[in-house]
Each structure stands twice: as C-alpha cells, then as structure tokens.
Tab-separated table of C-alpha atoms and ligand atoms in Angstrom:
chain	number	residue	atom	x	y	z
A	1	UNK	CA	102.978	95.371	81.536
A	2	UNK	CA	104.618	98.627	82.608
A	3	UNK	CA	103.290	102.175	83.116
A	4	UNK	CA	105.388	105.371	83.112
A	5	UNK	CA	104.079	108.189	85.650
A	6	UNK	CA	105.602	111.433	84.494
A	7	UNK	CA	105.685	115.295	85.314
A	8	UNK	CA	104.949	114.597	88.721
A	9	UNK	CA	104.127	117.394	91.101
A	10	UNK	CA	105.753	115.656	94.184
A	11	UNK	CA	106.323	112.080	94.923
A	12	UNK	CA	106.574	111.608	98.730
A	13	UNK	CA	107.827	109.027	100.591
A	14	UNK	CA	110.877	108.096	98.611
A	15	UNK	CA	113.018	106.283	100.437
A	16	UNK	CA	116.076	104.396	98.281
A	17	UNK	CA	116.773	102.484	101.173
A	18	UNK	CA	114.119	100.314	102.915
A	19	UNK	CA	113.561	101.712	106.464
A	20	UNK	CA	111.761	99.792	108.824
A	21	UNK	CA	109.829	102.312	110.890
A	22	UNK	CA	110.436	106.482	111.698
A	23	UNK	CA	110.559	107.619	115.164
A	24	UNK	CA	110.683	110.643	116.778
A	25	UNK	CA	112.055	113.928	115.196
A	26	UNK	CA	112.503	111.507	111.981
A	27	UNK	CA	108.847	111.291	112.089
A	28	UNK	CA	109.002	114.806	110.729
A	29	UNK	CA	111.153	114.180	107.563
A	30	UNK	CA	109.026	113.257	104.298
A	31	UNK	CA	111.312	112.512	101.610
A	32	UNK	CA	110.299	113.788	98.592
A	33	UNK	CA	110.814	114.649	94.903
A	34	UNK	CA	109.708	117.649	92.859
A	35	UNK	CA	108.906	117.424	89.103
A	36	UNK	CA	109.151	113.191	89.258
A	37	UNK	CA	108.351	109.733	87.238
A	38	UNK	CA	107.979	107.150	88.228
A	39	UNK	CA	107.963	103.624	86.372
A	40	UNK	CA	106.348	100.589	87.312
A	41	UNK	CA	106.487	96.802	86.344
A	42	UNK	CA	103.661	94.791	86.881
A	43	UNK	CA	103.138	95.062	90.598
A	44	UNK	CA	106.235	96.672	91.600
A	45	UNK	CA	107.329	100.048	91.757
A	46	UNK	CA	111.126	99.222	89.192
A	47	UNK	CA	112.221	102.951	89.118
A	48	UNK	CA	111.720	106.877	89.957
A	49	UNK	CA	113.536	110.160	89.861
A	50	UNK	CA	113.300	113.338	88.337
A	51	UNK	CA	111.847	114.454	85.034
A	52	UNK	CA	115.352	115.720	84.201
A	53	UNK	CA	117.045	112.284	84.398
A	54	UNK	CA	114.415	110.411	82.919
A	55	UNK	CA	115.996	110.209	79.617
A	56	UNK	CA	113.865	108.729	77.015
A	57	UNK	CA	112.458	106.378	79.123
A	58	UNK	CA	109.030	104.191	77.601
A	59	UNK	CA	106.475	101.566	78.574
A	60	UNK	CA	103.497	100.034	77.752
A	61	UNK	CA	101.317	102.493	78.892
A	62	UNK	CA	102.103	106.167	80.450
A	63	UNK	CA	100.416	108.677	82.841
A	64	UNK	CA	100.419	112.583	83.027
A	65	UNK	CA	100.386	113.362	86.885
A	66	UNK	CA	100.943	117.111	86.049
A	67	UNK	CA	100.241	119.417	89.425
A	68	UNK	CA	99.413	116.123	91.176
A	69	UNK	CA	100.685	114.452	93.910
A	70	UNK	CA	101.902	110.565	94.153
A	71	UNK	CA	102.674	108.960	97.613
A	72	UNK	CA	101.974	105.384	99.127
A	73	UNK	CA	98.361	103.834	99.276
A	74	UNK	CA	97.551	103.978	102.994
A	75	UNK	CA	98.611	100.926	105.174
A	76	UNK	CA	95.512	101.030	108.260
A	77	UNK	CA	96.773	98.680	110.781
A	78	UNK	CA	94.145	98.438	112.888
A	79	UNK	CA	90.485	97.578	111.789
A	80	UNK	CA	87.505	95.689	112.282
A	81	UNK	CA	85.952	96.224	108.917
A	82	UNK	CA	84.054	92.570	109.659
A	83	UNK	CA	80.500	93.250	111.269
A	84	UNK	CA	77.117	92.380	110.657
A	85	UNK	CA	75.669	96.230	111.212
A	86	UNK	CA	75.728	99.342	112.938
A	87	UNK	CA	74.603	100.552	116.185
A	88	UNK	CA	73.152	103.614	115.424
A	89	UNK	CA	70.913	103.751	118.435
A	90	UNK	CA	73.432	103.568	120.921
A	91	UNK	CA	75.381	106.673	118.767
A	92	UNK	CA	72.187	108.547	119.956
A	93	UNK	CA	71.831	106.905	123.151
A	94	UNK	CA	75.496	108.320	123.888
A	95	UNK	CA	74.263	111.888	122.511
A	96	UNK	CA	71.669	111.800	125.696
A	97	UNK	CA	74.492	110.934	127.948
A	98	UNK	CA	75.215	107.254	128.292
A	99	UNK	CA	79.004	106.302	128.298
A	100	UNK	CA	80.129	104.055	126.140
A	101	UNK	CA	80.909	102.141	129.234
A	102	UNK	CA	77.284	102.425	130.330
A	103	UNK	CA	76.165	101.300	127.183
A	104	UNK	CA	77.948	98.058	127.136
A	105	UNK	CA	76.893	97.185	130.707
A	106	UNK	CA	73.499	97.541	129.371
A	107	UNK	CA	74.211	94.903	126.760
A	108	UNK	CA	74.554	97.057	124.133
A	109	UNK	CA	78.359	97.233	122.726
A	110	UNK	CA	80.686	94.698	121.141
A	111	UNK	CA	78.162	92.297	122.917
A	112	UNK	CA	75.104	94.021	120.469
A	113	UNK	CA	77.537	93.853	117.281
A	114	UNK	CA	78.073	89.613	118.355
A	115	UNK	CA	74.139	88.639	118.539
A	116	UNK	CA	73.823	91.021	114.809
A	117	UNK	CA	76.821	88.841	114.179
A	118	UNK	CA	76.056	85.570	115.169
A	119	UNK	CA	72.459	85.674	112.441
A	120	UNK	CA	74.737	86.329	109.509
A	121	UNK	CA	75.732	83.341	107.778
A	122	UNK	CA	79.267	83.688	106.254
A	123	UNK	CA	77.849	84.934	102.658
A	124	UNK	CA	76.367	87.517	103.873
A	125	UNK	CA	78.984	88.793	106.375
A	126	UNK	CA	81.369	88.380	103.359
A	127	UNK	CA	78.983	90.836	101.364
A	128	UNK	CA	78.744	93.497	103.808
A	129	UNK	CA	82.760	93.891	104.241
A	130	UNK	CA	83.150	93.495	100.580
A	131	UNK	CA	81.329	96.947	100.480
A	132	UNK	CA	83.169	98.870	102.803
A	133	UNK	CA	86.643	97.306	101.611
A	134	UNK	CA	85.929	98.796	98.225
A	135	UNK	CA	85.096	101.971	99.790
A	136	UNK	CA	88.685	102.183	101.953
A	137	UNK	CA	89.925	101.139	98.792
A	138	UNK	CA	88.768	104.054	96.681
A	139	UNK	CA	89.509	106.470	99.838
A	140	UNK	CA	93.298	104.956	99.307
A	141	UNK	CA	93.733	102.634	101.375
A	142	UNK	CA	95.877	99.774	99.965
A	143	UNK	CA	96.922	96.995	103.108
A	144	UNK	CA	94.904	96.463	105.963
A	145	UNK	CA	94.839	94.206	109.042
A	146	UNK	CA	91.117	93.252	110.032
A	147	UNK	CA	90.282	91.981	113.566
A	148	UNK	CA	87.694	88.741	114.916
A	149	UNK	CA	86.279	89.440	117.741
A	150	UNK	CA	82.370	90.039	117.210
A	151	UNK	CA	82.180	86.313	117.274
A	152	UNK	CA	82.762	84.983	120.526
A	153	UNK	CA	81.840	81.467	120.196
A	154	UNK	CA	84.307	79.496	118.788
A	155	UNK	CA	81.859	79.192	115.974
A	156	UNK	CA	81.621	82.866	115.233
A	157	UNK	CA	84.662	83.826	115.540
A	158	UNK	CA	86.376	81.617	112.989
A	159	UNK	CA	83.481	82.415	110.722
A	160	UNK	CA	85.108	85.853	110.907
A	161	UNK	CA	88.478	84.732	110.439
A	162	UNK	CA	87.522	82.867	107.230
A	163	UNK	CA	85.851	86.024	105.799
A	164	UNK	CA	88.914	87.854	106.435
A	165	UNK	CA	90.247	84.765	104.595
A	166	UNK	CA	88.036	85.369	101.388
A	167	UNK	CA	88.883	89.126	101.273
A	168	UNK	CA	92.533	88.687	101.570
A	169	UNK	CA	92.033	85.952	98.320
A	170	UNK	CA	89.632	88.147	96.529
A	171	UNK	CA	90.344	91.665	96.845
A	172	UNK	CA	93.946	92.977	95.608
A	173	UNK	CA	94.569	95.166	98.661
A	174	UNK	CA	97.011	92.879	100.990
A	175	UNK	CA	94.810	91.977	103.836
A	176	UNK	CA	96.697	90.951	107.396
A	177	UNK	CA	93.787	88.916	110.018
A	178	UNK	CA	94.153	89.450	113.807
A	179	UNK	CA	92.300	86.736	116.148
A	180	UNK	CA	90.824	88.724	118.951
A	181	UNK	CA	88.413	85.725	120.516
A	182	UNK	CA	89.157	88.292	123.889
A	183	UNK	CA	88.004	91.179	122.874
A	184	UNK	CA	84.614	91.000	125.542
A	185	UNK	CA	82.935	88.385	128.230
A	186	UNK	CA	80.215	86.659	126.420
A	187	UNK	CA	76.768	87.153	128.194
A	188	UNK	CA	76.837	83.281	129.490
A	189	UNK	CA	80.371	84.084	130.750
A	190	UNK	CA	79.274	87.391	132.521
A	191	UNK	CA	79.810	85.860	136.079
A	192	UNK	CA	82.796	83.274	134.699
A	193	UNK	CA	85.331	85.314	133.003
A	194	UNK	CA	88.217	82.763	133.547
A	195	UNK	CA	85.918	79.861	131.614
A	196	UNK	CA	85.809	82.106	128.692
A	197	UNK	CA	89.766	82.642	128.952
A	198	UNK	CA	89.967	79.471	128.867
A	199	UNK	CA	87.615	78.618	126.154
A	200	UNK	CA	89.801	81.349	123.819
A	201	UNK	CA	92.897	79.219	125.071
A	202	UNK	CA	91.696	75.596	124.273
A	203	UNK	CA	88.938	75.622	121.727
A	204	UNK	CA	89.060	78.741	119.677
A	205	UNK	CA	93.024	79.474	119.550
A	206	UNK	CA	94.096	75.543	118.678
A	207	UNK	CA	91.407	76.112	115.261
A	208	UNK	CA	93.037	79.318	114.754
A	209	UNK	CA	96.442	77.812	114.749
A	210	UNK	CA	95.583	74.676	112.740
A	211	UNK	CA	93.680	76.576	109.910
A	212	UNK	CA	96.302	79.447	110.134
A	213	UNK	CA	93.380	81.918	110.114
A	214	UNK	CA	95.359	84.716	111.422
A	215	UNK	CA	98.776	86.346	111.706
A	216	UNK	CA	98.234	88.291	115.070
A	217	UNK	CA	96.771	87.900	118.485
A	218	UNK	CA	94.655	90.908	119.874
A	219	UNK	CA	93.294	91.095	123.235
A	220	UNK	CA	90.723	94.361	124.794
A	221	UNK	CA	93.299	94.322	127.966
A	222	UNK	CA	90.688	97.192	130.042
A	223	UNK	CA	88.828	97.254	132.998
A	224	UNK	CA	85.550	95.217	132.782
A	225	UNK	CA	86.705	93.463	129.618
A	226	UNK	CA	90.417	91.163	129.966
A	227	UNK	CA	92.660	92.287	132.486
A	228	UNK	CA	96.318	91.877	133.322
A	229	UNK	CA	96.471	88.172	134.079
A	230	UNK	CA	93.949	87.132	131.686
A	231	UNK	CA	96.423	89.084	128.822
A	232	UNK	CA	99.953	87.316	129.891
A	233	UNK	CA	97.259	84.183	129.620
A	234	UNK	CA	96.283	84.604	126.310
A	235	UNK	CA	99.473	86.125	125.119
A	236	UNK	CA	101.250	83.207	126.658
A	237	UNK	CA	99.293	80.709	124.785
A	238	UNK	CA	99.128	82.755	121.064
A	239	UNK	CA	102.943	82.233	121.064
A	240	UNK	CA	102.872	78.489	120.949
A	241	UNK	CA	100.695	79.057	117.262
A	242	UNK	CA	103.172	81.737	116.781
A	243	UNK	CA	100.876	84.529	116.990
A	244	UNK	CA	102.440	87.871	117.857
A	245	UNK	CA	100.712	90.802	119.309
A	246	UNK	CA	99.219	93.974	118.454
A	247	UNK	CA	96.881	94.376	121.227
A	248	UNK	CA	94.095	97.120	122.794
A	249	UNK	CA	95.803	98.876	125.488
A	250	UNK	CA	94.794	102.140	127.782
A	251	UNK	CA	91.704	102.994	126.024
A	252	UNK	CA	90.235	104.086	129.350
A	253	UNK	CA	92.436	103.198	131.921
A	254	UNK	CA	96.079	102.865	132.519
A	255	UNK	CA	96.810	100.082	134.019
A	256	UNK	CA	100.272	98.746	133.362
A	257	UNK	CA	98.915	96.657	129.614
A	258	UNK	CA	101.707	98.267	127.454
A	259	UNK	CA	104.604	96.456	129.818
A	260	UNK	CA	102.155	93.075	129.665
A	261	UNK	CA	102.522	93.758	125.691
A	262	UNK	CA	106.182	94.558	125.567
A	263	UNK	CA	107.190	91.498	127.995
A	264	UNK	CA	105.060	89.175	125.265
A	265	UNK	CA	107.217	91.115	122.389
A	266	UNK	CA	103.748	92.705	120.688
A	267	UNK	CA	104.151	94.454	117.271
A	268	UNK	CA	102.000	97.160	118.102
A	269	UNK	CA	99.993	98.501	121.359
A	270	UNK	CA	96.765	100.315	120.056
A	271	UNK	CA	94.970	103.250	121.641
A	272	UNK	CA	96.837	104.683	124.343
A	273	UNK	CA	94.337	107.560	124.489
A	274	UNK	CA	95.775	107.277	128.823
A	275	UNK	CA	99.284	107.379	128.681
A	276	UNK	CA	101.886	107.354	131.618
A	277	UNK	CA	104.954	108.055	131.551
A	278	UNK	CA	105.865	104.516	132.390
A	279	UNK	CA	104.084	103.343	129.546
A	280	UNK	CA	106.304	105.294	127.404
A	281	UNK	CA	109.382	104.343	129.174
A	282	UNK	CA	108.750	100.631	129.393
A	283	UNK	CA	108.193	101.277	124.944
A	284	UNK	CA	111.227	103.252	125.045
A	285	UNK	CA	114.215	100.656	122.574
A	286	UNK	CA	111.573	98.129	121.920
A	287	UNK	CA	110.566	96.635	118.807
A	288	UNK	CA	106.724	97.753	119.779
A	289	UNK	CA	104.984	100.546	117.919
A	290	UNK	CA	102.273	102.908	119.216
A	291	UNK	CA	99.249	103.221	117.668
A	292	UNK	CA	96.683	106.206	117.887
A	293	UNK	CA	92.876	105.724	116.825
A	294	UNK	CA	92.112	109.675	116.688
A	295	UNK	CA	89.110	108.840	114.856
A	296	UNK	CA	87.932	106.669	118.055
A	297	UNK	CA	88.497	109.829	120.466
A	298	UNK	CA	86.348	111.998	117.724
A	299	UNK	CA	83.578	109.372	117.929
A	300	UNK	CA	83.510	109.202	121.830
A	301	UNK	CA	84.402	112.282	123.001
A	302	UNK	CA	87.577	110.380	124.619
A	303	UNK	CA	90.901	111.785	125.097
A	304	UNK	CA	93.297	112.066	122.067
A	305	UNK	CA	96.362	110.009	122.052
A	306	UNK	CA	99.140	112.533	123.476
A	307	UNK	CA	100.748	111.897	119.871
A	308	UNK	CA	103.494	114.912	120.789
A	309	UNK	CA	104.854	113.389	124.044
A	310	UNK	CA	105.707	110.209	122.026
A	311	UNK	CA	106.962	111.310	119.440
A	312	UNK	CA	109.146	114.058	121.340
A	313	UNK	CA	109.827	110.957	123.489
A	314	UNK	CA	111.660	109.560	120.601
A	315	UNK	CA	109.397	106.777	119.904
A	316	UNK	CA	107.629	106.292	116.102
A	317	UNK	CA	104.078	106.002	115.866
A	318	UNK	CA	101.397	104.671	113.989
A	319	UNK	CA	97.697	105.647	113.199
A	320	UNK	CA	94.917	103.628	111.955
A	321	UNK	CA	91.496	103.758	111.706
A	322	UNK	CA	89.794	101.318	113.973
A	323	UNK	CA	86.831	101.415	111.706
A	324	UNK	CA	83.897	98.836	113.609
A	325	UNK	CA	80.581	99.935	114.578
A	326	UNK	CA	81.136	100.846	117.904
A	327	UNK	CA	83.603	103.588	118.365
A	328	UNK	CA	84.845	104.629	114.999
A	329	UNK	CA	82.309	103.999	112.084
A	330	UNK	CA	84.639	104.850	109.526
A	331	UNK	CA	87.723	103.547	107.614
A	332	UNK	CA	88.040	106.956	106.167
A	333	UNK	CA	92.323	107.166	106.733
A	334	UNK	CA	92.211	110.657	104.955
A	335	UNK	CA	90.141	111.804	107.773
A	336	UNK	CA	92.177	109.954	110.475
A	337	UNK	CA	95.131	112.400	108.692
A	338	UNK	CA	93.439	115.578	109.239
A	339	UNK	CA	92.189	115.126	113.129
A	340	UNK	CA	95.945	113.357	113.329
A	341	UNK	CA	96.998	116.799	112.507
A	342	UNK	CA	94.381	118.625	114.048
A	343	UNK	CA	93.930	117.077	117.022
A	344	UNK	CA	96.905	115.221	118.192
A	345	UNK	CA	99.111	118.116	116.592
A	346	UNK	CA	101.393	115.809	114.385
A	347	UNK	CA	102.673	117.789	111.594
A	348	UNK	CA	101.230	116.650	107.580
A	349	UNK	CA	104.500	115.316	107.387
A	350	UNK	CA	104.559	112.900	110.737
A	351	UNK	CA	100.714	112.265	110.251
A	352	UNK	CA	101.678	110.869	106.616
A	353	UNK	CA	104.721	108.643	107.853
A	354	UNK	CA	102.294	107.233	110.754
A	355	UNK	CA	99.626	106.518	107.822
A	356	UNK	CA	102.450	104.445	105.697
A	357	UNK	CA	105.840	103.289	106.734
A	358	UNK	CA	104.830	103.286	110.283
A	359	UNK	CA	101.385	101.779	109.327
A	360	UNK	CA	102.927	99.011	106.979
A	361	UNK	CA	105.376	98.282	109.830
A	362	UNK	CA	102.769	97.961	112.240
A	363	UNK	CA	101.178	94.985	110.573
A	364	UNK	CA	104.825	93.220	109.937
A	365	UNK	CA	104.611	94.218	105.761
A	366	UNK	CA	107.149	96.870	105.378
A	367	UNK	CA	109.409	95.236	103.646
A	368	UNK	CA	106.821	95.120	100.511
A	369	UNK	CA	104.508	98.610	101.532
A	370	UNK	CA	104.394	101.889	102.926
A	371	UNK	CA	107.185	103.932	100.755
A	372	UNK	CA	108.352	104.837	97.255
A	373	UNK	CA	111.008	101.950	97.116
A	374	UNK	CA	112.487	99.964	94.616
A	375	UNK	CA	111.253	96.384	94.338
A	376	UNK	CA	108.304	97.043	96.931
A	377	UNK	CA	104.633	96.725	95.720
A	378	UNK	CA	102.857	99.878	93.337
A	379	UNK	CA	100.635	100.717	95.918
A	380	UNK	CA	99.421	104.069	95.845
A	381	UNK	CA	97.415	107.137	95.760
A	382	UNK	CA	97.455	109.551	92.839
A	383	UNK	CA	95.458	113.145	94.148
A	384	UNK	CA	93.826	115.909	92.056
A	385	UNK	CA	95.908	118.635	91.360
A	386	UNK	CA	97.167	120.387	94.343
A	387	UNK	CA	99.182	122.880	95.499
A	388	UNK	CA	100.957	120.982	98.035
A	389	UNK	CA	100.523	117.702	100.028
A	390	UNK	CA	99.559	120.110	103.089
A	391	UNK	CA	96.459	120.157	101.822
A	392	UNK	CA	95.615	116.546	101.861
A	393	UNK	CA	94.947	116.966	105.888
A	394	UNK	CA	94.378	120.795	105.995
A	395	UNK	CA	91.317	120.907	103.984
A	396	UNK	CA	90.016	117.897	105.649
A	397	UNK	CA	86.223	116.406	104.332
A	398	UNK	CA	86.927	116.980	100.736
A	399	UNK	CA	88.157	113.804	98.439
A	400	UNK	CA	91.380	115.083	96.665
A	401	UNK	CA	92.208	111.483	95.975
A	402	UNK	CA	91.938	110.838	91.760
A	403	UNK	CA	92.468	107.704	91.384
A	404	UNK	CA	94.400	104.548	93.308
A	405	UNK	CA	96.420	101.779	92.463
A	406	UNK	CA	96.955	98.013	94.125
A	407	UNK	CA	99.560	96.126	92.778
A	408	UNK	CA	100.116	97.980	89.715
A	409	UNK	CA	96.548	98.933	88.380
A	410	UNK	CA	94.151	101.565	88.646
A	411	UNK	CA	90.897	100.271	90.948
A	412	UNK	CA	87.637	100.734	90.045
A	413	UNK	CA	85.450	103.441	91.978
A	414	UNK	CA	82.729	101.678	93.837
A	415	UNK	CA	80.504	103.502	91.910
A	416	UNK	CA	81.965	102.135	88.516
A	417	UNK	CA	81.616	97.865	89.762
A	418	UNK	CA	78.379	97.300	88.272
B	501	NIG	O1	88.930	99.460	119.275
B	501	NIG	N1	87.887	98.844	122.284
B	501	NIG	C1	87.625	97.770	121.800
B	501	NIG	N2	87.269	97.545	120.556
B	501	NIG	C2	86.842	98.530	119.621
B	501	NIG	C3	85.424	98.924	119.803
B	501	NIG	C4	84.533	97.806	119.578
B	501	NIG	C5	83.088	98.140	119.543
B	501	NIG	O2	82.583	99.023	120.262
B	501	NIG	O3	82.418	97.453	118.777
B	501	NIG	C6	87.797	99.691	119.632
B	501	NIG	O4	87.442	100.810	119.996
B	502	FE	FE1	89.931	98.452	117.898
C-alpha cells in the first residue's frame, strides 16, 4: 500500500540526513519545504520533495494537503498516562492554598493516586489508559514513553508495567515503559525509607529485568521523596538489567541530581524547573538531554524551566507532557507547544524540534521518529489549512490538527471508535 501526499503547504522537519538530537542555536532551524509531496510505503515515509520535481509520480491511494501543513506526529517523552483517577480535590485544595508539598504530607499525592491504584485490577487500569491514549493520539501524538510508579508494591507496580505492555502491543503509536518503583515512600515505609530502597532493588527491579517490562529506570530524586544516595543506589542497580535513565530531577530543589544522572549516563533529566549553573555545566558535552514539563509549572504555579539559558548554553532540549493526575492532567503536546513558546520563550521553531527530534531522542527512538526522513516511520500530523506553522502554538486552545497518521494510516477520532 502506498499513499501520495501532494500540494503541500509546508512540510517541516525534513531532514535528509538522520540527526540525532538539535542543540542550541540549531534548536532554532526547522527545515522545511514549500509547495511539497510526500510518498509513503506502508509504514515508512520512501520519498518527499517539491511539487515541481515530483514528476508523474502514483500510488495506491493519494492525498490533497492544499494550504495545509505536514510535520512529525509528536514524540512525548515523559508521561504517566497509567492511573486509576484523578485528584480533583486536591486541584481545589491547592486553589485554597495548600502546596503541593503540603498536600502530599497530608497523604494526598502520588501516595492518593497508589491506594486509587492499588483497587483497579489490570482490566480496568488497561481501560482507563486506553482512553486517554486515543485521545493523545488524535491530539498528534504518535510515540510515547509511559512511567510505573503509582504502584509501589512490587505487586502494583508490575501490574503497571504490564499495562504499558498491552498498550505498546495494541495500540499503533510506539509505546517506550519506564520503571519508576522510586518515585515516593510507601505509607508503611514512611519512617524506613532505606527498606523501601531496598525493596525497589531486590524484589521489584529483578521482576522488571526478568519480564523485560521496561526500557528505562526513573527515580523522583527531591527532597522528602529519594535523595542523592538513594538515586546512585537505584541507578547503580538498574544498570545490571540494563536499564538506563531518564530520571525526575530539580523539580523543587536543586540539589546536585543532574551530576548523580550524568555520572549513571541517563538519557534524559526531566523537570529542571531549579536550575544552577552547575547543573548546566556538569550537562554541558554529555549524551543527557533536558527535559521541560511547562505544562507541570502551569498546573502548580511552579517556576518554568529557564528553557533560554539552556538552550543559549548550547545544550538541546526536550519537552513533554508529564500528563498524570497530580501535576499535569493533560497529554495535550499542542498545548505544551504554546506555553513552550509562551512561557519558556522558545521560538515555534525550537518548541517544535523539542516536541520531535529532541522528543524521539529522548526516549532512545530517533533513529525510526521525530523527522521527515527517508526510511523512518510515517508518523505524523496533517493540520487544517493554515497560514503558517506559527500558528500551531500562537493561537494556542484551538485544534488545528485534521487528521493523524501511525505507521502509515489515518487513526480514527475517538469519537469515530464505536
Ligand atoms: O512528574 N514529580 C513527580 N512525579 C510527577 C507527579 C506525580 C503526581 O503528583 O502524581 C511529576 O510531576
Ligand atoms: Fe513526571
């Protein structure tokens, strides 16, 4: 089966050569072509280039993109789309002043989401991501890495892992699972942290490593949560399974987690809404990628990720959505875009390459996602007609997404599953 796109508007993202990540003033270069096709083969993208060279070109079946804009499906590398409900009260709780701090030491928190968690049996878990993956899917989001870590029994947690299992086998979007058995101290553990470490270490990680249930190790490195020690612990251990990781760093406090990450070789260090400049020194010809959550600082009234002194620092950076009940109820990576661009003042063009090649990189899959390449997978987002790809963050809240495709076909709305 092969479909010809033609007439159009822009095609962004092209890159003839495969790239690994963007950084720095890079970040700011969107390759693009005016007036485009672009021809697909099954579930790869086989050729593009302009309408003038096109030359009677056929296939099975062809588009008209005219006035409409084609660029890569988004790749959101950090998520925890797996959770049994939301925590609504607490969202007002915080509007009458509680911290989110204040709320978790009240047992309310990740804590809340893992006693929703632990009455779901895996069916019904499976159900409720199934939902919200076809929504991310229809907002264009087309790889994904999705997090453990509202289990916290050894139990729970690979429950989680093997519903991340069933979506990666039953949904076409490419699905990458993190194990983050350390991502808070269990009730029973409250006044034995190091038992829980060690619980993550011996029972729950071996499982992990035996059933290969996920690809990377996460850990909530923060004050009252898992702290420098405990980290180098876990990370220590994860390597032996050959976990790599992307972990939760400066979310509230700086505390020296992104060198604890970059001595353990992570893939990505996530948050980083507290930055120093030894943080972005010690990142600074490493293979690690920054990763903003803007849509976590919207949520909680946190700082933004200073997005502009990494990037004018040289470095590349990712964003994601973080999407879990707690401090970013959304896997809406259109949105993440705009406040990318609104708040952390990354240009449409920067915000974009965070959202794709930097995103796909950030979960270890760009050699297959995340640009307008040759041979890599037809992931991707066809808009509306627009004037410009400017306006896919500028006029932020409205859907100019028409339709997206996974692996070479066009997904069903949510709406249209019946
Ligand atoms: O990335 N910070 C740790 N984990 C999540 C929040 C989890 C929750 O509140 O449920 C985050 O923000
Ligand atoms: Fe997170």
């Amino acid at each position: 089966m092969s479909i010809l796109i033609k007439n159009i508007k822009q095609l962004l993202q092209v890159r003839d050569q495969p790239q690994k990540f963007v950084s720095g003033s890079a970040m700011n270069d969107l390759p693009k072509l005016n007036n485009a096709y672009l021809l697909i083969e099954h579930d790869t993208i086989a050729d593009y280039g302009s309408m003038e060279s096109m030359h009677g070109l056929t296939a099975d079946h062809e588009i008209d993109a005219t006035g409409k804009i084609i660029l890569p499906a988004w790749c959101d590398s950090h998520t925890h789309i797996v959770f049994a409900g939301h925590r609504e009260r607490e969202f007002v709780d915080r509007i009458n002043g509680l911290s989110y701090e204040e709320i978790a030491e009240r047992g309310g928190g990740i804590l809340n989401s893992a006693k929703m968690l632990a009455k779901q049996s895996e069916d019904q878990l499976f159900n409720l991501a199934a939902d919200r993956i076809r929504e991310v899917m229809a907002l264009g989001t087309g790889a994904i890495e999705i997090k453990s870590g509202y289990g916290l029994t050894p139990e729970a947690e690979i429950k989680m892992l093997r519903v991340i299992k069933r979506i990666k086998k039953e949904f076409p979007l490419k699905v990458i699972p993190t194990f983050l058995g350390a991502h808070a101290i269990p009730e029973n553990y409250k006044n034995n942290r190091q038992a829980y470490v060690d619980l993550v270490i011996s029972h729950i990680l071996p499982k992990v490593g035996e059933e290969r249930l996920a690809k990377y190790i996460d850990v909530f490195c923060e004050k009252g949560y898992f702290d420098l020690g405990d980290t180098d612990r876990i990370l220590t251990e994860a390597a032996k399974y050959g976990l790599r990781p992307k972990v939760h760093v400066n979310q509230f406090n700086a505390f020296g987690g992104v060198a604890i990450a970059v001595k353990h070789n992570a893939l990505s260090v996530d948050h980083l809404e507290e930055l120093n400049q030894e943080d972005i020194d010690v990142l600074q010809g490493t293979t690690t990628i920054p990763v903003a959550l803007p849509a976590c600082s919207f949520f909680l009234g946190i700082p933004y990720t200073p997005a502009r002194r990494i990037i004018d620092s040289g470095l590349p950076l990712a964003i994601a959505t973080d999407f879990n009940p707690g401090s970013a109820p959304s896997g809406n990576m259109n949105f993440v875009i705009s406040t990318a661009c609104i708040r952390l003042k990354m240009t449409p063009a920067e915000a974009i390459n965070a959202a794709t090649i930097n995103g796909a990189y950030a979960m270890g899959i760009e050699s297959q996602y995340g640009s307008i390449t040759r041979g890599k997978r037809a992931n991707l987002i066809i808009t509306k007609p627009l004037s410009g790809y400017e306006i896919l963050p500028y006029a932020f809240g409205t859907n100019h997404i028409e339709e997206v495709m996974i692996n070479g076909e066009i997904i069903k709305k949510p709406q249209e599953k019946s």
